[in-house]
Amino acid sequence: MKRRSFLKNMTLASVAAPFALNGMNYQGVAKKLFNYSKSAEDRVLVIIRLNGGNDGLNTVIPLDQYENLLLQRPNVIIPQPNIIQVTPEIGFHPVMTGMNTMFNEGTLTIIQNVGYPEQNRSHFRSMDIWSTGMLDVAETRGWLGRYFDGVYPNYPDGYPNATNPDPFAISMGYEVSSTCQGLMANFSHAVSDPYAAVNLVNTGTANDGSYYGSHMEYLSILINQTNQYADTINAAANAGSSLSTLYDTNNPLAMQLRNVAKMISGGLKTKVYILNVDGFDTHDSQVSSTSPITGNHADLLKRLSDAVSAFQNDLGLLGIANRVAGFTFSEFGRQIASNASFGTDHGDAAPMFLFGSCINSGIIGPNPVISNAVNAQDAVPMQIDFRDVYASILKDWFEVPESEIQPLFEQTITYYQVLGACNVGLDELVDERDKGIVYPNPMLNNATVRFKCQSEWVKIELIDSNGRTIKQLYDSNLAQGIHHVPFELHGLKAGNYFVNVNKASGKETIALVKID
Amino acid sequence: MIPDNNVVGEVSTNMDPYIGAWTKEQAAHLLRRSTFGPTFQQITNAVAAGMNATVTNLLQIPATGLPLSYDPNETISTTGSTWINSVYPSDVTSAQLHENARIKSLGAWLMKRINTENTTIAEKMCLFWQNHFAATLAPDARASYTYHTLIRTHALGNFKQFVKDMTIDPTMLLFLNGATNTLYSPNENYAREILELFTIGKGPQIGPGDYTNYTEEDVAAGAKVFTGYIVEGLRSTTLTSVVSTYYDLLHDQTTKQLSVHFGNQTIAANGATEYADYIDLIFQQEQVAHFISTKLYRYFVNYDITTEVQTNVITIMAQTMLDNNYEILPVLQQLFKSQHFYDIAFRGAIIRNPLEVVFGMFNPSQSVPNFSLATNSDMYISMYYYAQTMGQAYGTPPSVAGWIAYYQAPAFSKLWVNSTTIKSRFDLANYITLYTGIPVNGSNFKVDALTLVNGLSAPNNAVAVIDDLCTVFFPKALSVSQKTLLKLILTGGLPDFEWTVDYDAYAADPTNAAVSNPVKSKIEQVLSRIFQMPEFQTI
């Protein structure tokens, strides 16, 4: 509890704040120009909903807690040799090779222990909370719906129009997304097949203020919009292309993401795409009874990891990677202890994945701490509030001013640096993604410094806030490229530190927070 | 656009018996809400019988047939007989083929029941309960059949007993992991959903793990109470049905402690019937009656629960239920005879669910496939898939909470329609009127336009035909211009008497395609238009 309140009140806030030594990063880096899309207008957000409650502990596995995890969930845990080691402290489920590659290439962020206070373990209430971005039961609008309502106040009256010819959001499949529910209507448009031509008949009774009248108006507008939006979606899908060969045609999520890539590359101005993967409610048969690395959860994660990595690959080939970012979420994680049905029951916090070329950091937040006492119903406690993540996405990605974001949420927002790496002006000199980072940050005992260098000598030091060198982390020659150097800080007191990466090509200073 | 919560008007919340006019308007409203689509004859019969007799007639559950084997992959039971007590072959692949064959038969059986329902609430109630105890199909069709039979048995019965029987139903035990919930590893899935979704409902979270009506402690205690039942006979080569069996060794023998919301009561170990003791305790809370009354109200009347409706309607329904020890029938009797139910505000207040769309197109003309058993069954499977494409697969609700249109505020039934599903609705409308119909095995199934028109009050009168079709298909009167447009389609823009001439020629020589086809195609064109009007999408 002590650690949790410390985290909440101070540490993460200071991570999000500008660092005193910022600016030193740019010294001596060769000038280059790159094609950032400065305008948030062109940016697209892809949301992947993992429906049912994803078991975070078998997705992002805290390797330093493995012994206790083995006690708690012996029949579902992934055997250690099979785990993909992402960092010395964190492993992925063995099927997540695609996402592991993304992590190493700097296009995947893991946000650990995401949830909200007083976790509700009902699927439906919890999904409502994640969709509305509010704990208030009276709120019926989605978090994006609220945002869109502010920008397009009379929707759906008068839409589409010349300025906004395309749907604001597209929900792939047969259902609209409750994240986009606005006051009057839902801002998302359900698309199961972007190539389908539509020309629906409309007639209609006027809205006389009755329930019936409201349905008539709703249906009438829906039919008009469907006809008009179908034309633009159709045109974009036909004009767009997909270049990656990594999509698996048997993977429905991959096929949907490929359609998303085509619509984006075809010029559709839709800002948000929402996709859904069902099946994460793994009370039983989460893993096969004969082999814990196979089973329903493995199949689901493989589909997710393969599809997202193929999509990211495609965005790169299409030259639109800097315009697209995405994230995954689930209504809750699952309990730490498994049940006898080779499954896990409803839990609390779980990791989110953020992906895209403009992510800031590899890992946000430390590993959960797993007790060696098996207590029924225990789950991973929340450390990062998803509402803060949503707010940070609005700020970094759609560049909404903080003064407009705060009114959309009920909590006092703590901003994280999530998708700001492309938010430097065209006159800036460095690709933020080439900047060194430390992950996880804040850290407990173990972390990794990631940096880019030429073929040169690299010396890495840990210094405290008074500028004293505490520890030498690395001192050797390295080849050109991106490197990951793990280090340990056992016994060091909590506080603010800096990691200096000294290279002939330039010195980088990275702020670091250590917690107990 | 006026937001729903601003919809105003004088809405009567009086639950006293309705004493106003009893015309086709009121009778059709009752039948549209309690069946999947009445014929014109059923509406006029209800007018003649009066409200009380019609409600009594509706609130009965008639016997129904059995699902029959028809697929060539079914080799254990013979074609035309039922497979519900047939074993499975030992070969795994063959067993799966039998399962597929039986599930198709089960799906066809469910659709046929709706298609041939007559004047009874039975099928609407069964769908209500499928949405309430929203289990998906079991891996053994015999268990799924038992589940659907249990629903039909209790459809208008005692809710408390229904919950008890459902708790140990094999399909439910499999669906919410009751079958693997043992002393050695309690699984909370059923214990949570019985409180949250099946009986008392979840209130606002008022403390850590405290949902007003129950707490996480109650979920954990319930999981222990429910331990000990397992499911036997799945795809068995020897057992002729799937059963749930209690094993005392697997049951948690401790005394279970409930929270303050259940008066801190305890449940002593009581073996195979301990689950019923716990359910009795749950049903001591009057909130259960409020919870299920609210759900019935939303399903049959309107999604909008205003303060007045809460106070004057839901409370009365719940009290009736409590006065009758959780019997469902008296509650519906009272509701369907109330002034509130017939208030004009509720005409068209619900957007049709996909099954109400599919069978709302077929049932008013008594269009029932009449080919071979196999072809009929595959026709029904096609109808099942049409409804699925529109968002409602009968046997597999999307989650344990049922279909979102029944619970997701603020849109509720509006969620049935979006840009994709509205197109599916209109596609089917065209398919079964203007196009070839549903094609199966070389046969085609369309709406029976001639039977429909022959059953109207004055089929050779163009004005009367349009009036009667409006009575059958629309919850409220159309505007004059809308009716004029429909009549224009019927008469092809010619004077009304030309329709009379055409219809009379057909009536005089009904087997002559030269005179029947023009009448048929005109009605089909009108129906195509009707089915694609926003007005038809509501009930």
Short mmCIF file of C-alpha atoms in Angstrom, two decimals, chain A residues 85-288:
data_model
loop_
_atom_site.label_atom_id
_atom_site.label_comp_id
_atom_site.label_asym_id
_atom_site.label_seq_id
_atom_site.Cartn_x
_atom_site.Cartn_y
_atom_site.Cartn_z
CA GLN A 85 12.32 -13.10 -22.61
CA VAL A 86 11.61 -9.48 -23.45
CA THR A 87 13.73 -7.97 -20.68
CA PRO A 88 15.43 -9.65 -17.73
CA GLU A 89 12.25 -8.99 -15.74
CA ILE A 90 9.50 -9.39 -18.30
CA GLY A 91 8.52 -12.21 -20.59
CA PHE A 92 5.85 -12.72 -23.23
CA HIS A 93 3.64 -15.72 -23.83
CA PRO A 94 5.51 -17.94 -26.32
CA VAL A 95 3.08 -17.22 -29.16
CA MET A 96 3.78 -13.49 -29.03
CA THR A 97 6.76 -13.45 -31.34
CA GLY A 98 5.30 -10.67 -33.45
CA MET A 99 4.84 -8.33 -30.53
CA ASN A 100 8.30 -9.21 -29.25
CA THR A 101 9.74 -8.06 -32.54
CA MET A 102 7.72 -4.86 -32.28
CA PHE A 103 9.06 -4.26 -28.79
CA ASN A 104 12.61 -4.67 -29.98
CA GLU A 105 11.97 -2.35 -32.91
CA GLY A 106 10.49 0.28 -30.61
CA THR A 107 6.91 0.13 -31.82
CA LEU A 108 5.31 -1.51 -28.77
CA THR A 109 4.74 -0.16 -25.28
CA ILE A 110 3.65 -2.26 -22.32
CA ILE A 111 1.69 -0.32 -19.71
CA GLN A 112 1.59 -2.46 -16.60
CA ASN A 113 -1.13 -2.90 -13.97
CA VAL A 114 -3.77 -0.75 -15.63
CA GLY A 115 -7.21 -0.54 -14.07
CA TYR A 116 -9.25 1.83 -11.97
CA PRO A 117 -9.96 2.25 -8.25
CA GLU A 118 -12.31 -0.24 -6.60
CA GLN A 119 -12.29 -2.65 -9.49
CA ASN A 120 -15.72 -4.00 -10.38
CA ARG A 121 -15.53 -7.64 -11.42
CA SER A 122 -18.72 -7.71 -13.44
CA HIS A 123 -17.96 -7.92 -17.16
CA PHE A 124 -20.73 -5.54 -18.00
CA ARG A 125 -20.22 -2.88 -15.42
CA SER A 126 -16.49 -2.99 -15.95
CA MET A 127 -16.80 -2.74 -19.72
CA ASP A 128 -19.14 0.22 -19.20
CA ILE A 129 -16.47 1.87 -17.06
CA TRP A 130 -13.79 1.28 -19.68
CA SER A 131 -16.11 2.49 -22.45
CA THR A 132 -17.33 5.62 -20.72
CA GLY A 133 -13.98 6.34 -19.07
CA MET A 134 -15.90 7.21 -15.93
CA LEU A 135 -16.74 5.47 -12.69
CA ASP A 136 -19.97 7.46 -12.48
CA VAL A 137 -22.84 5.02 -13.11
CA ALA A 138 -25.00 7.78 -14.54
CA GLU A 139 -22.66 8.39 -17.48
CA THR A 140 -23.89 6.78 -20.67
CA ARG A 141 -21.63 8.46 -23.20
CA GLY A 142 -18.37 6.86 -24.26
CA TRP A 143 -15.08 8.65 -23.59
CA LEU A 144 -14.58 9.30 -27.31
CA GLY A 145 -18.27 10.09 -27.72
CA ARG A 146 -17.89 12.86 -25.13
CA TYR A 147 -14.86 14.20 -26.95
CA PHE A 148 -16.62 14.11 -30.33
CA ASP A 149 -19.75 15.69 -28.83
CA GLY A 150 -17.61 18.66 -27.82
CA VAL A 151 -16.14 19.06 -31.29
CA TYR A 152 -19.24 18.23 -33.36
CA PRO A 153 -22.10 19.33 -31.10
CA ASN A 154 -25.13 18.67 -33.32
CA TYR A 155 -24.17 15.24 -34.60
CA PRO A 156 -25.86 13.40 -36.28
CA ASP A 157 -27.89 16.33 -37.67
CA GLY A 158 -26.23 17.52 -40.82
CA TYR A 159 -23.61 14.79 -41.13
CA PRO A 160 -21.92 13.79 -43.32
CA ASN A 161 -21.15 17.13 -44.92
CA ALA A 162 -18.52 18.73 -47.13
CA THR A 163 -16.07 19.31 -44.27
CA ASN A 164 -16.64 15.92 -42.68
CA PRO A 165 -17.48 13.52 -45.47
CA ASP A 166 -16.30 10.41 -43.62
CA PRO A 167 -17.46 8.66 -40.45
CA PHE A 168 -15.66 9.90 -37.36
CA ALA A 169 -15.16 6.37 -36.16
CA ILE A 170 -15.55 2.95 -37.71
CA SER A 171 -16.37 -0.14 -35.71
CA MET A 172 -15.31 -3.21 -37.67
CA GLY A 173 -18.07 -5.81 -37.61
CA TYR A 174 -21.75 -5.75 -36.86
CA GLU A 175 -21.90 -3.57 -33.77
CA VAL A 176 -21.20 0.06 -33.07
CA SER A 177 -18.79 0.76 -30.21
CA SER A 178 -19.98 2.12 -26.88
CA THR A 179 -16.71 4.07 -26.59
CA CYS A 180 -18.19 6.35 -29.26
CA GLN A 181 -21.69 6.76 -27.83
CA GLY A 182 -22.56 10.44 -27.87
CA LEU A 183 -25.51 12.31 -26.49
CA MET A 184 -27.72 11.93 -29.54
CA ALA A 185 -26.14 9.14 -31.49
CA ASN A 186 -23.15 6.89 -31.70
CA PHE A 187 -20.21 8.39 -33.57
CA SER A 188 -19.05 5.02 -34.83
CA HIS A 189 -20.25 3.48 -38.03
CA ALA A 190 -20.41 -0.33 -38.20
CA VAL A 191 -18.58 -1.72 -41.22
CA SER A 192 -18.33 -5.44 -41.78
CA ASP A 193 -17.30 -5.20 -45.41
CA PRO A 194 -15.85 -1.92 -46.66
CA TYR A 195 -16.35 -3.06 -50.25
CA ALA A 196 -20.11 -3.50 -49.95
CA ALA A 197 -22.17 -1.09 -52.00
CA VAL A 198 -25.22 0.22 -50.21
CA ASN A 199 -28.23 2.08 -51.46
CA LEU A 200 -31.03 1.85 -48.95
CA VAL A 201 -34.54 3.15 -49.34
CA ASN A 202 -35.64 5.84 -46.94
CA THR A 203 -39.03 7.14 -46.10
CA GLY A 204 -39.92 8.46 -42.74
CA THR A 205 -42.29 9.78 -40.19
CA ALA A 206 -41.39 13.04 -38.51
CA ASN A 207 -40.23 12.98 -34.92
CA ASP A 208 -43.27 14.01 -32.90
CA GLY A 209 -41.44 13.66 -29.59
CA SER A 210 -42.73 10.16 -28.87
CA TYR A 211 -40.53 7.09 -28.44
CA TYR A 212 -41.71 6.01 -31.88
CA GLY A 213 -40.86 9.41 -33.32
CA SER A 214 -37.35 9.25 -31.92
CA HIS A 215 -36.88 5.82 -33.53
CA MET A 216 -38.15 7.15 -36.86
CA GLU A 217 -35.70 10.00 -36.82
CA TYR A 218 -32.87 7.70 -35.75
CA LEU A 219 -33.60 5.21 -38.53
CA SER A 220 -34.02 7.90 -41.11
CA ILE A 221 -30.69 9.52 -40.31
CA LEU A 222 -29.04 6.11 -40.12
CA ILE A 223 -30.27 5.17 -43.58
CA ASN A 224 -29.12 8.47 -45.07
CA GLN A 225 -25.73 8.20 -43.41
CA THR A 226 -25.34 4.59 -44.40
CA ASN A 227 -25.87 5.50 -48.03
CA GLN A 228 -23.54 8.45 -47.95
CA TYR A 229 -20.80 6.93 -45.80
CA ALA A 230 -20.89 3.74 -47.83
CA ASP A 231 -19.82 5.69 -50.89
CA THR A 232 -16.77 7.24 -49.23
CA ILE A 233 -15.77 4.04 -47.44
CA ASN A 234 -16.12 2.13 -50.64
CA ALA A 235 -14.06 4.60 -52.59
CA ALA A 236 -11.30 4.61 -49.97
CA ALA A 237 -11.16 0.82 -49.67
CA ASN A 238 -10.88 0.52 -53.44
CA ALA A 239 -8.26 3.25 -53.68
CA GLY A 240 -6.23 1.97 -50.76
CA SER A 241 -3.67 -0.77 -50.70
CA SER A 242 -1.97 -3.23 -48.40
CA LEU A 243 1.65 -4.23 -48.89
CA SER A 244 2.52 -6.57 -46.05
CA THR A 245 2.79 -10.28 -46.66
CA LEU A 246 2.51 -11.08 -42.96
CA TYR A 247 -1.30 -11.10 -42.71
CA ASP A 248 -2.73 -14.56 -42.12
CA THR A 249 -5.96 -14.94 -44.05
CA ASN A 250 -7.27 -17.34 -41.41
CA ASN A 251 -6.89 -14.71 -38.70
CA PRO A 252 -10.07 -12.59 -38.57
CA LEU A 253 -8.41 -9.77 -36.66
CA ALA A 254 -5.59 -9.65 -39.22
CA MET A 255 -8.12 -9.46 -42.05
CA GLN A 256 -9.96 -6.63 -40.33
CA LEU A 257 -6.72 -4.74 -39.72
CA ARG A 258 -5.78 -5.19 -43.35
CA ASN A 259 -9.08 -3.55 -44.31
CA VAL A 260 -8.29 -0.75 -41.87
CA ALA A 261 -4.89 -0.27 -43.53
CA LYS A 262 -6.59 -0.09 -46.92
CA MET A 263 -9.15 2.44 -45.78
CA ILE A 264 -6.47 4.63 -44.21
CA SER A 265 -4.14 4.41 -47.18
CA GLY A 266 -7.12 5.03 -49.47
CA GLY A 267 -7.60 8.43 -47.88
CA LEU A 268 -10.51 7.91 -45.50
CA LYS A 269 -10.44 10.67 -42.87
CA THR A 270 -11.90 8.49 -40.13
CA LYS A 271 -10.06 9.14 -36.88
CA VAL A 272 -10.84 6.05 -34.88
CA TYR A 273 -11.17 2.38 -35.78
CA ILE A 274 -12.46 -0.08 -33.21
CA LEU A 275 -11.95 -3.82 -33.42
CA ASN A 276 -13.15 -6.55 -31.13
CA VAL A 277 -11.73 -9.94 -30.21
CA ASP A 278 -14.07 -12.20 -28.22
CA GLY A 279 -13.17 -15.15 -26.04
CA PHE A 280 -10.93 -13.84 -23.27
CA ASP A 281 -13.28 -14.95 -20.47
CA THR A 282 -11.13 -18.00 -19.78
CA HIS A 283 -12.76 -19.51 -16.69
CA ASP A 284 -11.92 -22.91 -18.06
CA SER A 285 -9.59 -24.42 -20.65
CA GLN A 286 -7.50 -21.28 -20.75
CA VAL A 287 -4.64 -23.66 -21.34
CA SER A 288 -4.82 -27.17 -22.66
#
